[in-house]
Amino acid sequence: MKRRDYMKLSAAMPACAISAAASAAATGENPKGGSASFSLDIPVKYDTDVFVAGGGPAGAAAAVAAAESGADVYLAENLSCFGGMGTSALVPVFMQMTDGINFLAAGFGSRVKKMLDSEKSFSGGAHDIEALKRVYDGLAEKSGAKFSFCTKVIGAKASGGKIDYAVCSGLGGIFAAKAKVFIDATGNGDLAYMAGAEYEKGGKNGGMMPGSLCSMWCSIDWKKWRANRPDMPQPQSFKVREAFEAGVFSFYDPHMTGILEIGDGLGGGNIGHAFGVDGTDEDSVTRALLHCRKSMREYKNYYNKYLPGFENAKVAATGSAMGIRETRRFVGDYVLNIDDYMKRAVFDDEIGRYAYPIDIHPSGFKGGELEKHRMEFDRLYKYAKGESYGIPYRILTPKGFSNLYVAGRCASMDRLVHGSLRVMPGCFIMGQAAGIGASIAAASKASVHEIDTRELQKKLIKFGAYLPNFKA
Ligand SMILES: Cc1cc2nc3c(=O)[nH]c(=O)nc-3n(C[C@H](O)[C@H](O)[C@H](O)COP(=O)(O)OP(=O)(O)OC[C@H]3O[C@@H](n4cnc5c(N)ncnc54)[C@H](O)[C@@H]3O)c2cc1C
């Protein structure tokens, strides 16, 4: 867009204009071809207590919790609905919300579950994704939080360890969103990255879990499948080797989560991997999407030929967003680590507890990786019923910034714990705590590193959170 044209658009916005040097607009980490800079006068469209970047499980929980705690909230979501991976990327199911006895994702998670159970139109165990979208919409609207879809955070203006405003690109043009406190719930941590916060990415050698493009399938005879394999609702990977050797697959990927029953012949597929994808690089994600969409034909042939009940199965849709499991983890006041996980740690500043095993999808299958993953997932890191680990508040507060939270997949944890806490119920727990924490920091003008965590815990309990170690 020419600057002249943009100025016409921005003039229509009833807000004062500020000048944003938008040099932080690019999120790529390896610029090719030097650099360029530009600056624009942009309107301040929002000036709120709390700004939330991203409306996935963490961001939706954060916005609702902050608004219900009395904060004036604005959330910017890049895609067309709340829910992140669980809606736009068609991830078909929530991992465990409980430890087998206690409901750990209590608060936002229990509301989502209750509303989804009453709203869904299908009988299977996997998500009715349309219902899930409505559930998030309803919770956000009722909370009073302001939000817009189709709005991407493309820059951050920060100085002296404080974010002044986020630069957003909406359908009507580029604008600034000012706030007292910012919450980054973008999964990749785009806002924190653009503000200059410290982070780690993947393993020691930079390797990250593969991504997957989830899919929706129709014309499945679930009755026939269950009658043939009552022991195996999913995964359906037991004949992958045979199919690979018969030439049905052009690649060998034995780690398949499978297609889960939504109902009425429908299934939600979490199948196939894009190895080596970097979710913070659009070229890499583009290649991954192309690969995964092509490979759906091979999966269709596999299911049709080898699996009873799937003879007529067809791919009805693939996710509009690439499924990304792992990118940046921002370094906070505390890094939740594997020792904490192993000892089922309890923290004074606990904001919740969680229990899903460590689930790190291998980044390739050269020898023994799948067996190692299964051994870790099923035995080494598996908790008994009623066991869980504590999540301290300090993993939400990145070092060096007084008014920034990171919640969800990008919070401060080591790679192993990330393999557990990254799933959606874990993100609900972190999101609601960041939201209430932000409302406290905004009201008291305190740094996020210094808020009264006992006040936060009391407010979390009022919101419905599970905090068994809090002593009144
Ligand atoms: C293939 C796959 C299968 C999985 N299976 C399961 C499962 O079975 N059960 C489970 O519980 N979890 C599962 N997970 C994990 C889980 O879905 C994610 O880790 C979780 O959704 C992360 O939540 P989040 O809120 O941190 O980020 P996300 O869900 O990624 O949400 C981030 C949101 O921020 C938006 N956003 C991103 N950048 C910007 C920006 N710059 N400006 C504005 N908005 C932005 C995105 O559009 C998105 O809506 C799976 C993940 C993948 C990829």
Coordinates of C-alpha atoms and ligand atoms in Angstrom, one line a residue:
M1 CA 0.0 0.0 0.0
K2 CA 1.3 3.5 -0.8
R3 CA 1.7 5.7 2.3
R4 CA -0.7 8.3 0.8
D5 CA -3.5 5.6 0.5
Y6 CA -2.8 4.5 4.0
M7 CA -3.1 8.0 5.4
K8 CA -6.6 8.2 3.9
L9 CA -7.6 5.1 5.7
S10 CA -6.0 6.0 9.0
A11 CA -7.6 9.4 9.0
A12 CA -11.0 7.7 9.4
M13 CA -10.0 6.3 12.7
P14 CA -11.1 8.5 15.6
A15 CA -7.9 8.5 17.6
C16 CA -4.8 10.5 18.0
A17 CA -1.9 9.6 15.8
I18 CA 1.6 8.6 16.9
S19 CA 4.6 7.9 14.9
A20 CA 5.8 4.3 14.9
A21 CA 9.2 3.4 13.6
A22 CA 8.0 0.0 12.5
S23 CA 11.4 -1.5 12.1
A24 CA 10.4 -4.3 14.4
A25 CA 7.6 -5.4 12.1
A26 CA 9.4 -8.3 10.6
T27 CA 9.4 -11.4 12.7
G28 CA 12.0 -13.4 10.6
E29 CA 15.2 -14.1 12.5
N30 CA 17.5 -14.4 9.4
P31 CA 17.0 -11.4 7.2
K32 CA 18.1 -12.1 3.6
G33 CA 19.2 -9.2 1.5
G34 CA 20.1 -6.6 4.1
S35 CA 17.6 -4.4 5.8
A36 CA 15.2 -1.5 5.0
S37 CA 13.2 0.8 7.3
F38 CA 10.1 2.8 7.1
S39 CA 8.0 4.9 9.4
L40 CA 4.3 5.8 9.5
D41 CA 2.0 8.0 11.5
I42 CA -0.5 5.6 12.9
P43 CA -3.6 6.1 15.0
V44 CA -3.9 4.9 18.6
K45 CA -7.0 2.8 18.2
Y46 CA -7.0 1.3 21.8
D47 CA -5.6 2.6 25.0
T48 CA -6.5 0.0 27.7
D49 CA -5.4 -1.5 30.9
V50 CA -4.4 -4.8 29.3
F51 CA -3.5 -5.8 25.8
V52 CA -3.5 -9.4 24.8
A53 CA -1.7 -10.6 21.6
G54 CA -3.3 -13.8 20.3
G55 CA -6.6 -15.5 21.1
G56 CA -5.6 -19.2 21.4
P57 CA -6.3 -21.1 24.6
A58 CA -3.9 -19.0 26.6
G59 CA -5.0 -15.6 25.1
A60 CA -8.7 -16.3 25.3
A61 CA -8.3 -17.3 28.9
A62 CA -6.2 -14.3 29.7
A63 CA -8.6 -11.8 28.1
V64 CA -11.7 -13.2 29.8
A65 CA -9.9 -13.5 33.2
A66 CA -8.5 -9.9 33.0
A67 CA -11.9 -8.4 31.9
E68 CA -13.8 -10.3 34.6
S69 CA -11.2 -8.9 37.1
G70 CA -12.3 -5.4 36.2
A71 CA -9.6 -4.5 33.6
D72 CA -10.3 -2.7 30.4
V73 CA -9.0 -5.3 27.8
Y74 CA -8.3 -5.4 24.1
L75 CA -7.2 -8.6 22.3
A76 CA -5.8 -8.8 18.8
E77 CA -6.2 -12.1 17.0
N78 CA -4.5 -12.7 13.6
L79 CA -6.9 -15.4 12.3
S80 CA -10.7 -15.4 12.2
C81 CA -11.7 -17.0 15.5
F82 CA -10.5 -17.7 19.0
G83 CA -9.0 -21.1 19.9
G84 CA -5.7 -21.1 18.0
M85 CA -4.4 -24.6 17.3
G86 CA -7.7 -26.1 18.6
T87 CA -9.9 -24.4 16.1
S88 CA -8.0 -22.8 13.2
A89 CA -5.5 -25.6 13.0
L90 CA -8.2 -28.3 13.6
V91 CA -6.3 -30.0 16.6
P92 CA -9.1 -32.4 17.4
V93 CA -9.1 -32.9 21.2
F94 CA -8.1 -31.4 24.5
M95 CA -5.4 -33.4 26.4
Q96 CA -6.3 -34.3 30.0
M97 CA -7.8 -31.6 32.1
T98 CA -7.5 -33.6 35.3
D99 CA -4.9 -35.7 37.2
G100 CA -7.4 -38.5 37.2
I101 CA -9.0 -37.2 40.4
N102 CA -8.8 -33.4 40.5
F103 CA -9.9 -31.0 37.7
L104 CA -6.6 -29.2 37.1
A105 CA -7.7 -26.9 34.3
A106 CA -10.4 -25.5 36.6
G107 CA -11.7 -21.9 36.0
F108 CA -11.5 -21.1 32.3
G109 CA -11.0 -24.8 31.3
S110 CA -14.0 -26.0 33.3
R111 CA -16.2 -23.3 31.7
V112 CA -15.0 -24.3 28.2
K113 CA -15.6 -28.0 28.9
K114 CA -19.1 -27.5 30.3
M115 CA -20.2 -25.2 27.5
L116 CA -18.7 -27.4 24.8
D117 CA -20.4 -30.5 26.3
S118 CA -23.8 -28.7 26.2
E119 CA -23.3 -27.1 22.8
K120 CA -21.8 -29.9 20.7
S121 CA -23.8 -31.6 18.0
F122 CA -21.8 -34.8 17.7
S123 CA -21.5 -37.9 19.8
G124 CA -17.8 -38.7 19.5
G125 CA -15.0 -37.8 21.9
A126 CA -13.2 -35.3 19.6
H127 CA -14.1 -31.7 19.3
D128 CA -17.1 -30.2 17.5
I129 CA -14.9 -27.4 16.3
E130 CA -17.7 -25.1 15.3
A131 CA -19.2 -25.5 18.8
L132 CA -15.8 -24.7 20.3
K133 CA -15.5 -21.5 18.3
R134 CA -18.9 -20.4 19.6
V135 CA -17.9 -21.3 23.1
Y136 CA -14.9 -19.0 23.0
D137 CA -16.9 -16.3 21.2
G138 CA -19.5 -16.4 23.9
L139 CA -17.1 -16.4 26.9
A140 CA -15.2 -13.4 25.4
E141 CA -18.3 -11.4 24.5
K142 CA -19.8 -12.0 28.0
S143 CA -16.5 -10.9 29.7
G144 CA -16.7 -7.4 28.2
A145 CA -13.2 -7.7 26.7
K146 CA -12.8 -5.9 23.4
F147 CA -11.3 -7.9 20.6
S148 CA -10.9 -8.1 16.9
F149 CA -10.1 -10.9 14.5
C150 CA -8.0 -10.5 11.4
T151 CA -5.6 -8.3 13.3
K152 CA -2.0 -9.2 13.5
V153 CA 0.6 -7.8 16.0
I154 CA 3.4 -6.7 13.7
G155 CA 5.6 -4.6 15.9
A156 CA 6.3 -3.4 19.5
K157 CA 7.5 -0.1 20.7
A158 CA 9.5 -0.7 23.9
S159 CA 12.0 1.3 25.9
G160 CA 13.6 1.0 29.3
G161 CA 12.2 -2.5 29.8
K162 CA 8.6 -1.3 29.2
I163 CA 6.3 -1.8 26.2
D164 CA 4.6 1.4 25.2
Y165 CA 2.4 0.1 22.5
A166 CA 1.9 -2.8 20.1
V167 CA 1.6 -2.2 16.4
C168 CA -1.3 -4.0 14.9
S169 CA -2.3 -4.6 11.3
G170 CA -6.0 -4.9 10.9
L171 CA -8.2 -5.0 7.9
G172 CA -8.6 -1.2 8.0
G173 CA -4.9 -0.4 8.3
I174 CA -2.1 -0.3 10.8
F175 CA -2.8 1.1 14.3
A176 CA -1.2 1.2 17.7
A177 CA -2.7 -0.4 20.8
K178 CA -1.4 1.1 24.0
A179 CA -1.8 -0.6 27.4
K180 CA -0.5 -0.6 30.9
V181 CA 0.2 -4.3 30.7
F182 CA 0.8 -6.6 27.7
I183 CA 0.2 -10.3 27.5
D184 CA 1.9 -12.3 24.7
A185 CA -0.2 -15.4 24.0
T186 CA 0.8 -15.7 20.3
G187 CA 2.3 -19.2 20.7
N188 CA 5.5 -18.1 18.9
G189 CA 5.9 -15.1 21.3
D190 CA 5.8 -12.6 18.5
L191 CA 5.2 -9.5 20.7
A192 CA 7.9 -10.5 23.3
Y193 CA 10.3 -11.2 20.4
M194 CA 9.7 -7.9 18.7
A195 CA 10.1 -6.1 22.1
G196 CA 13.5 -7.8 22.4
A197 CA 12.9 -10.3 25.3
E198 CA 15.4 -13.2 25.7
Y199 CA 14.3 -16.6 24.5
E200 CA 15.3 -20.1 23.7
K201 CA 14.2 -22.1 20.7
G202 CA 13.9 -25.8 20.5
G203 CA 16.7 -28.1 21.7
K204 CA 20.4 -27.5 22.2
N205 CA 21.1 -27.9 18.5
G206 CA 18.0 -25.8 17.6
G207 CA 16.0 -28.8 16.6
M208 CA 12.2 -28.5 17.2
M209 CA 9.4 -30.9 17.2
P210 CA 7.8 -31.5 13.8
G211 CA 4.6 -29.8 13.0
S212 CA 1.4 -31.5 11.7
L213 CA -1.4 -30.3 9.5
C214 CA -4.6 -31.6 11.2
S215 CA -7.5 -32.5 9.1
M216 CA -11.2 -33.3 9.1
W217 CA -12.4 -36.6 7.6
C218 CA -15.9 -37.7 6.5
S219 CA -17.6 -41.0 5.4
I220 CA -16.0 -43.1 8.2
D221 CA -17.9 -46.2 9.4
W222 CA -17.0 -45.8 13.1
K223 CA -19.2 -48.8 14.1
K224 CA -17.3 -51.1 11.8
W225 CA -13.9 -49.7 13.0
R226 CA -14.9 -50.3 16.7
A227 CA -16.2 -53.8 15.9
N228 CA -12.9 -54.7 14.3
R229 CA -10.5 -53.0 16.7
P230 CA -12.3 -52.5 20.0
D231 CA -8.8 -52.3 21.7
M232 CA -7.7 -49.3 19.5
P233 CA -10.0 -46.3 19.2
Q234 CA -6.8 -44.6 17.8
P235 CA -4.0 -44.4 16.7
Q236 CA -4.4 -46.4 13.5
S237 CA -0.7 -46.7 12.7
F238 CA -0.3 -50.4 13.1
K239 CA 0.0 -51.1 9.3
V240 CA 2.1 -48.0 8.4
R241 CA 5.3 -50.1 7.9
E242 CA 3.5 -52.6 5.6
A243 CA 1.9 -49.7 3.6
F244 CA 5.3 -48.0 3.3
E245 CA 6.9 -51.2 2.0
A246 CA 4.0 -51.6 -0.5
G247 CA 4.6 -48.1 -1.8
V248 CA 1.5 -46.5 -0.5
F249 CA 3.6 -43.9 1.3
S250 CA 6.6 -42.1 -0.3
F251 CA 7.9 -41.4 3.3
Y252 CA 8.1 -43.5 6.5
D253 CA 6.5 -41.8 9.5
P254 CA 5.4 -44.5 12.1
H255 CA 4.4 -41.9 14.7
M256 CA 0.7 -41.4 14.1
T257 CA -1.8 -40.0 16.6
G258 CA -4.6 -41.0 14.3
I259 CA -8.1 -40.0 13.4
L260 CA -10.4 -39.5 16.4
E261 CA -14.2 -39.9 16.3
I262 CA -16.2 -36.6 16.1
G263 CA -19.4 -38.4 15.2
D264 CA -21.8 -39.0 12.3
G265 CA -19.0 -40.4 10.1
L266 CA -16.7 -37.5 10.9
G267 CA -13.2 -37.8 12.2
G268 CA -10.6 -35.3 13.4
G269 CA -7.1 -36.3 12.0
N270 CA -3.8 -35.6 13.7
I271 CA -1.7 -37.5 11.2
G272 CA 1.5 -36.8 9.4
H273 CA 4.5 -34.7 10.4
A274 CA 6.4 -31.9 8.8
F275 CA 9.9 -32.5 10.0
G276 CA 12.3 -29.5 10.3
V277 CA 9.5 -26.9 10.1
D278 CA 10.2 -23.6 11.8
G279 CA 6.9 -22.0 12.8
T280 CA 8.6 -18.5 12.9
D281 CA 9.6 -18.6 9.3
E282 CA 6.9 -18.2 6.6
D283 CA 8.9 -19.9 3.9
S284 CA 9.4 -22.9 6.1
V285 CA 5.7 -23.0 7.1
T286 CA 4.8 -22.7 3.4
R287 CA 6.9 -25.7 2.5
A288 CA 5.4 -27.6 5.4
L289 CA 1.8 -26.8 4.3
L290 CA 2.5 -27.9 0.7
H291 CA 4.1 -31.1 1.9
C292 CA 1.3 -31.9 4.3
R293 CA -1.5 -31.1 1.9
K294 CA 0.0 -33.4 -0.7
S295 CA 0.6 -36.2 1.8
M296 CA -3.1 -36.3 2.6
R297 CA -3.7 -38.2 -0.6
E298 CA -1.3 -40.9 0.7
Y299 CA -3.0 -41.0 4.1
K300 CA -6.3 -41.4 2.3
N301 CA -5.0 -44.3 0.3
Y302 CA -3.6 -45.9 3.5
Y303 CA -6.8 -45.5 5.4
N304 CA -9.0 -46.7 2.5
K305 CA -6.9 -49.8 1.9
Y306 CA -5.8 -51.0 5.3
L307 CA -8.3 -49.9 7.9
P308 CA -11.8 -51.5 8.3
G309 CA -14.4 -48.8 8.5
F310 CA -12.3 -46.3 6.6
E311 CA -12.8 -47.8 3.1
N312 CA -14.7 -44.7 2.0
A313 CA -13.1 -42.1 4.2
K314 CA -12.3 -38.8 2.5
V315 CA -10.4 -35.6 3.6
A316 CA -13.1 -32.9 4.0
A317 CA -10.7 -30.2 5.0
T318 CA -7.2 -29.4 6.4
G319 CA -6.5 -26.8 9.0
S320 CA -6.3 -23.2 7.8
A321 CA -3.3 -22.8 10.1
M322 CA -0.3 -25.1 10.2
G323 CA 0.0 -27.1 13.5
I324 CA 3.1 -25.9 15.2
R325 CA 4.2 -27.6 18.4
E326 CA 7.3 -25.8 19.4
T327 CA 9.2 -22.5 18.7
R328 CA 10.3 -19.9 21.2
R329 CA 10.3 -20.2 25.0
F330 CA 10.9 -16.8 26.8
V331 CA 13.2 -16.8 29.8
G332 CA 11.3 -15.7 32.8
D333 CA 12.1 -15.1 36.5
Y334 CA 11.9 -18.9 36.8
V335 CA 12.4 -21.6 34.2
L336 CA 10.1 -24.6 35.1
N337 CA 12.3 -27.6 34.7
I338 CA 12.4 -31.4 34.6
D339 CA 13.5 -31.7 38.3
D340 CA 10.4 -29.8 39.3
Y341 CA 8.4 -32.2 37.1
M342 CA 10.0 -35.3 38.6
K343 CA 9.5 -34.2 42.2
R344 CA 5.9 -33.0 41.6
A345 CA 7.1 -29.6 42.9
V346 CA 5.0 -27.3 45.0
F347 CA 5.6 -23.5 44.8
D348 CA 4.7 -20.6 47.0
D349 CA 3.6 -18.6 44.0
E350 CA 1.7 -21.5 42.4
I351 CA -0.9 -20.5 39.8
G352 CA -2.1 -24.0 39.1
R353 CA -0.9 -27.6 38.7
Y354 CA -0.7 -29.9 35.7
A355 CA -0.1 -33.6 34.9
Y356 CA 0.1 -34.4 31.2
P357 CA 3.2 -36.6 30.5
I358 CA 6.2 -35.2 28.6
D359 CA 5.3 -35.6 24.9
I360 CA 8.1 -34.5 22.6
H361 CA 7.4 -35.7 19.1
P362 CA 10.7 -37.0 17.7
S363 CA 12.2 -34.8 15.0
G364 CA 13.0 -37.9 12.7
F365 CA 13.0 -41.7 12.6
K366 CA 16.5 -42.9 11.9
G367 CA 16.7 -45.4 14.8
G368 CA 14.9 -45.9 18.0
E369 CA 13.4 -42.4 18.3
L370 CA 9.8 -43.6 18.4
E371 CA 10.6 -46.3 21.0
K372 CA 12.4 -43.7 23.1
H373 CA 9.4 -41.4 22.9
R374 CA 6.9 -44.1 23.8
M375 CA 9.1 -45.2 26.7
E376 CA 9.3 -41.6 28.0
F377 CA 5.6 -40.9 27.5
D378 CA 4.3 -44.2 28.8
R379 CA 6.7 -45.0 31.6
L380 CA 9.6 -42.6 32.5
Y381 CA 7.5 -39.5 33.0
K382 CA 4.1 -40.9 33.6
Y383 CA 2.3 -39.8 36.8
A384 CA 0.1 -41.9 39.0
K385 CA -3.5 -40.8 39.5
G386 CA -3.8 -37.7 41.7
E387 CA -0.2 -36.6 41.0
S388 CA 0.7 -33.2 39.4
Y389 CA 3.4 -30.6 39.3
G390 CA 3.1 -27.0 40.4
I391 CA 3.2 -24.1 37.9
P392 CA 4.9 -21.0 39.5
Y393 CA 3.7 -17.4 38.6
R394 CA 7.3 -16.5 37.7
I395 CA 7.3 -18.5 34.4
L396 CA 4.9 -15.9 33.1
T397 CA 7.1 -12.9 33.7
P398 CA 10.0 -12.5 31.1
K399 CA 13.1 -11.0 32.5
G400 CA 13.9 -7.4 31.7
F401 CA 10.3 -6.1 31.1
S402 CA 8.1 -4.6 33.8
N403 CA 4.8 -4.8 32.0
L404 CA 4.9 -8.0 29.9
Y405 CA 3.6 -11.5 30.4
V406 CA 4.1 -14.5 28.2
A407 CA 1.4 -17.2 28.5
G408 CA 0.9 -20.5 26.8
R409 CA 3.4 -22.3 24.5
C410 CA 5.9 -19.5 24.8
A411 CA 6.2 -19.3 28.6
S412 CA 9.4 -19.9 30.6
M413 CA 10.1 -23.7 30.9
D414 CA 12.8 -26.1 29.8
R415 CA 12.2 -28.2 26.7
L416 CA 11.1 -31.3 28.6
V417 CA 8.5 -29.5 30.7
H418 CA 7.3 -27.7 27.6
G419 CA 6.6 -31.1 26.2
S420 CA 3.9 -31.4 28.9
L421 CA 2.6 -27.9 29.6
R422 CA 2.3 -26.8 26.0
V423 CA -1.1 -28.6 25.6
M424 CA -4.3 -26.7 25.7
P425 CA -5.4 -27.2 29.3
G426 CA -1.9 -26.1 30.5
C427 CA -2.4 -23.0 28.3
F428 CA -5.8 -22.3 30.0
I429 CA -4.1 -22.4 33.4
M430 CA -1.3 -20.1 32.4
G431 CA -3.6 -17.7 30.5
Q432 CA -6.1 -17.1 33.3
A433 CA -3.2 -16.4 35.7
A434 CA -1.6 -13.9 33.3
G435 CA -4.9 -12.2 32.8
I436 CA -5.7 -11.8 36.5
G437 CA -2.0 -10.9 37.2
A438 CA -2.2 -8.2 34.5
S439 CA -5.4 -6.7 36.0
I440 CA -3.6 -6.5 39.4
A441 CA -0.5 -4.9 37.9
A442 CA -2.5 -2.4 35.8
A443 CA -4.6 -1.4 38.8
S444 CA -1.7 -1.1 41.2
K445 CA 0.8 0.3 38.7
A446 CA 3.2 -2.4 40.0
S447 CA 5.7 -4.2 37.9
V448 CA 4.6 -7.7 36.9
H449 CA 7.7 -8.9 38.9
E450 CA 6.4 -7.4 42.1
I451 CA 2.6 -7.9 42.3
D452 CA 1.3 -9.6 45.4
T453 CA 1.0 -13.2 44.3
R454 CA -1.2 -14.1 47.3
E455 CA -3.7 -11.5 46.0
L456 CA -3.4 -13.2 42.6
Q457 CA -4.0 -16.6 44.1
K458 CA -7.1 -15.4 46.0
K459 CA -8.5 -14.0 42.8
L460 CA -7.6 -17.1 40.9
I461 CA -9.5 -19.2 43.4
K462 CA -12.5 -16.9 43.0
F463 CA -12.2 -17.4 39.3
G464 CA -12.5 -21.1 39.8
A465 CA -8.8 -22.2 39.6
Y466 CA -7.5 -25.3 41.3
L467 CA -4.9 -24.2 43.9
P468 CA -4.8 -27.0 46.5
N469 CA -1.6 -25.7 48.2
F470 CA -2.8 -22.2 48.9
K471 CA -3.2 -21.6 52.6
A472 CA -5.6 -18.8 53.5
Ligands
LIG1 C1 -0.6 -30.9 15.5 C2 -0.8 -30.6 16.9 C3 -1.5 -31.4 17.7 C4 -1.8 -31.1 19.1 N1 -2.5 -32.0 19.8 C5 -3.0 -31.5 21.0 C6 -4.0 -32.2 21.7 O1 -4.5 -33.3 21.2 N2 -4.5 -31.7 22.8 C7 -4.0 -30.6 23.4 O2 -4.5 -30.2 24.4 N3 -3.0 -29.9 22.8 C8 -2.5 -30.3 21.6 N4 -1.6 -29.6 20.9 C9 -0.9 -28.5 21.6 C10 -1.8 -27.2 21.6 O3 -2.7 -27.2 20.6 C11 -1.0 -25.9 21.6 O4 0.3 -26.1 22.2 C12 -1.8 -24.9 22.2 O5 -2.9 -24.6 21.4 C13 -0.9 -23.6 22.5 O6 -1.8 -22.6 22.9 P1 -1.4 -21.1 22.8 O7 -2.6 -20.3 23.2 O8 -0.1 -20.9 23.5 O9 -1.1 -20.9 21.3 P2 -2.0 -21.1 20.0 O10 -3.0 -22.2 20.1 O11 -1.0 -21.3 18.9 O12 -2.7 -19.8 19.8 C14 -2.0 -18.6 19.4 C15 -3.0 -17.6 18.8 O13 -2.3 -16.4 18.5 C16 -2.6 -16.0 17.2 N5 -1.4 -15.2 16.8 C17 -0.2 -15.7 16.5 N6 0.7 -14.7 16.2 C18 -0.1 -13.6 16.3 C19 0.2 -12.2 16.1 N7 1.5 -11.8 15.7 N8 -0.7 -11.3 16.2 C20 -2.0 -11.7 16.6 N9 -2.3 -13.0 16.8 C21 -1.4 -13.9 16.6 C22 -2.8 -17.2 16.4 O14 -3.5 -17.0 15.3 C23 -3.5 -18.1 17.5 O15 -4.9 -18.0 17.4 C24 -1.3 -29.9 19.6 C25 -0.5 -29.1 18.8 C26 -0.3 -29.4 17.5 C27 0.5 -28.4 16.6

